[in-house]
mmCIF file of C-alpha atoms and ligand atoms in Angstrom:
data_model
loop_
_atom_site.group_PDB
_atom_site.id
_atom_site.type_symbol
_atom_site.label_atom_id
_atom_site.label_comp_id
_atom_site.label_asym_id
_atom_site.label_seq_id
_atom_site.Cartn_x
_atom_site.Cartn_y
_atom_site.Cartn_z
ATOM 1 C CA MET Z 1 -65.753 44.036 -8.357
ATOM 2 C CA LYS Z 2 -65.764 40.243 -8.046
ATOM 3 C CA ILE Z 3 -66.017 38.121 -11.141
ATOM 4 C CA THR Z 4 -66.683 34.192 -11.404
ATOM 5 C CA ILE Z 5 -66.705 31.942 -14.408
ATOM 6 C CA ASP Z 6 -68.908 29.063 -14.531
ATOM 7 C CA GLN Z 7 -66.457 26.700 -16.296
ATOM 8 C CA ASP Z 8 -69.160 24.212 -16.703
ATOM 9 C CA LYS Z 9 -71.134 26.495 -18.922
ATOM 10 C CA CYS Z 10 -68.218 27.965 -20.790
ATOM 11 C CA VAL Z 11 -67.860 26.763 -24.464
ATOM 12 C CA ALA Z 12 -64.344 28.171 -24.988
ATOM 13 C CA SER Z 13 -65.235 30.795 -27.553
ATOM 14 C CA GLY Z 14 -62.646 33.310 -26.397
ATOM 15 C CA GLN Z 15 -64.767 36.666 -26.631
ATOM 16 C CA CYS Z 16 -63.895 37.261 -23.041
ATOM 17 C CA VAL Z 17 -60.220 37.301 -23.594
ATOM 18 C CA MET Z 18 -60.656 39.576 -26.509
ATOM 19 C CA ALA Z 19 -62.745 42.015 -24.392
ATOM 20 C CA ALA Z 20 -60.603 41.926 -21.314
ATOM 21 C CA GLU Z 21 -57.201 40.271 -21.886
ATOM 22 C CA ASP Z 22 -55.833 41.345 -18.743
ATOM 23 C CA VAL Z 23 -58.576 39.575 -16.829
ATOM 24 C CA PHE Z 24 -59.393 36.402 -18.704
ATOM 25 C CA ASP Z 25 -57.331 33.714 -20.262
ATOM 26 C CA GLN Z 26 -58.128 30.216 -21.705
ATOM 27 C CA ARG Z 27 -56.608 26.946 -20.636
ATOM 28 C CA ASP Z 28 -54.219 25.624 -23.184
ATOM 29 C CA GLU Z 29 -55.663 22.286 -23.273
ATOM 30 C CA ASP Z 30 -59.136 22.932 -23.870
ATOM 31 C CA GLY Z 31 -59.726 26.655 -24.136
ATOM 32 C CA ILE Z 32 -61.999 26.809 -21.137
ATOM 33 C CA ALA Z 33 -61.831 30.403 -19.532
ATOM 34 C CA VAL Z 34 -59.861 31.163 -16.601
ATOM 35 C CA LEU Z 35 -59.459 34.177 -14.365
ATOM 36 C CA LEU Z 36 -56.111 36.062 -14.079
ATOM 37 C CA THR Z 37 -57.524 38.090 -11.360
ATOM 38 C CA ASP Z 38 -61.008 37.869 -9.768
ATOM 39 C CA SER Z 39 -60.911 41.410 -8.409
ATOM 40 C CA PRO Z 40 -59.413 43.505 -11.073
ATOM 41 C CA SER Z 41 -58.551 47.318 -10.906
ATOM 42 C CA PRO Z 42 -61.478 49.706 -11.397
ATOM 43 C CA GLU Z 43 -60.441 51.060 -14.619
ATOM 44 C CA LEU Z 44 -61.086 47.382 -16.214
ATOM 45 C CA ALA Z 45 -64.723 47.473 -15.073
ATOM 46 C CA ASP Z 46 -66.006 48.526 -18.425
ATOM 47 C CA ASP Z 47 -64.006 45.723 -20.281
ATOM 48 C CA VAL Z 48 -65.009 43.208 -17.769
ATOM 49 C CA HIS Z 49 -68.703 44.035 -17.988
ATOM 50 C CA HIS Z 50 -68.305 44.000 -22.059
ATOM 51 C CA ALA Z 51 -66.849 40.473 -21.564
ATOM 52 C CA ALA Z 52 -69.929 39.391 -19.482
ATOM 53 C CA ALA Z 53 -72.228 40.643 -22.057
ATOM 54 C CA VAL Z 54 -70.631 39.204 -25.076
ATOM 55 C CA CYS Z 55 -70.109 35.748 -23.589
ATOM 56 C CA PRO Z 56 -72.450 33.245 -25.593
ATOM 57 C CA ALA Z 57 -72.661 30.802 -22.738
ATOM 58 C CA LEU Z 58 -73.511 33.525 -20.001
ATOM 59 C CA ALA Z 59 -70.768 31.996 -17.970
ATOM 60 C CA ILE Z 60 -69.647 35.135 -16.623
ATOM 61 C CA THR Z 61 -71.160 36.854 -13.417
ATOM 62 C CA VAL Z 62 -69.816 40.212 -12.318
ATOM 63 C CA GLU Z 63 -70.654 41.726 -8.917
ATOM 64 C CA ASP Z 64 -69.973 45.413 -8.536
HETATM 65 S S1 SF4 G 1 -66.635 34.313 -23.538
HETATM 66 FE FE1 SF4 G 1 -67.803 32.797 -22.119
HETATM 67 S S2 SF4 G 1 -67.886 30.866 -23.354
HETATM 68 FE FE2 SF4 G 1 -66.287 32.111 -24.357
HETATM 69 S S3 SF4 G 1 -64.426 31.508 -23.457
HETATM 70 FE FE3 SF4 G 1 -65.163 33.317 -22.196
HETATM 71 S S4 SF4 G 1 -66.376 32.571 -20.501
HETATM 72 FE FE4 SF4 G 1 -65.893 30.915 -22.030
#
């Protein structure tokens, strides 16, 4: 699995962090999403796909 965040699209809503807190975090200064890892363990796949699905900005791309 490979994850990317388009930080230019991110609107700092935080849904990705709620969906997969081991994979996503938000910058303290502006809330823009950052990756804690870009290749998480397979058991996190469902959470990562959920995060991508609920992102209101469609800023998260997941390649399996
Ligand atoms: S859910 Fe999308 S818009 Fe919201 S913080 Fe995460 S990447 Fe940014």
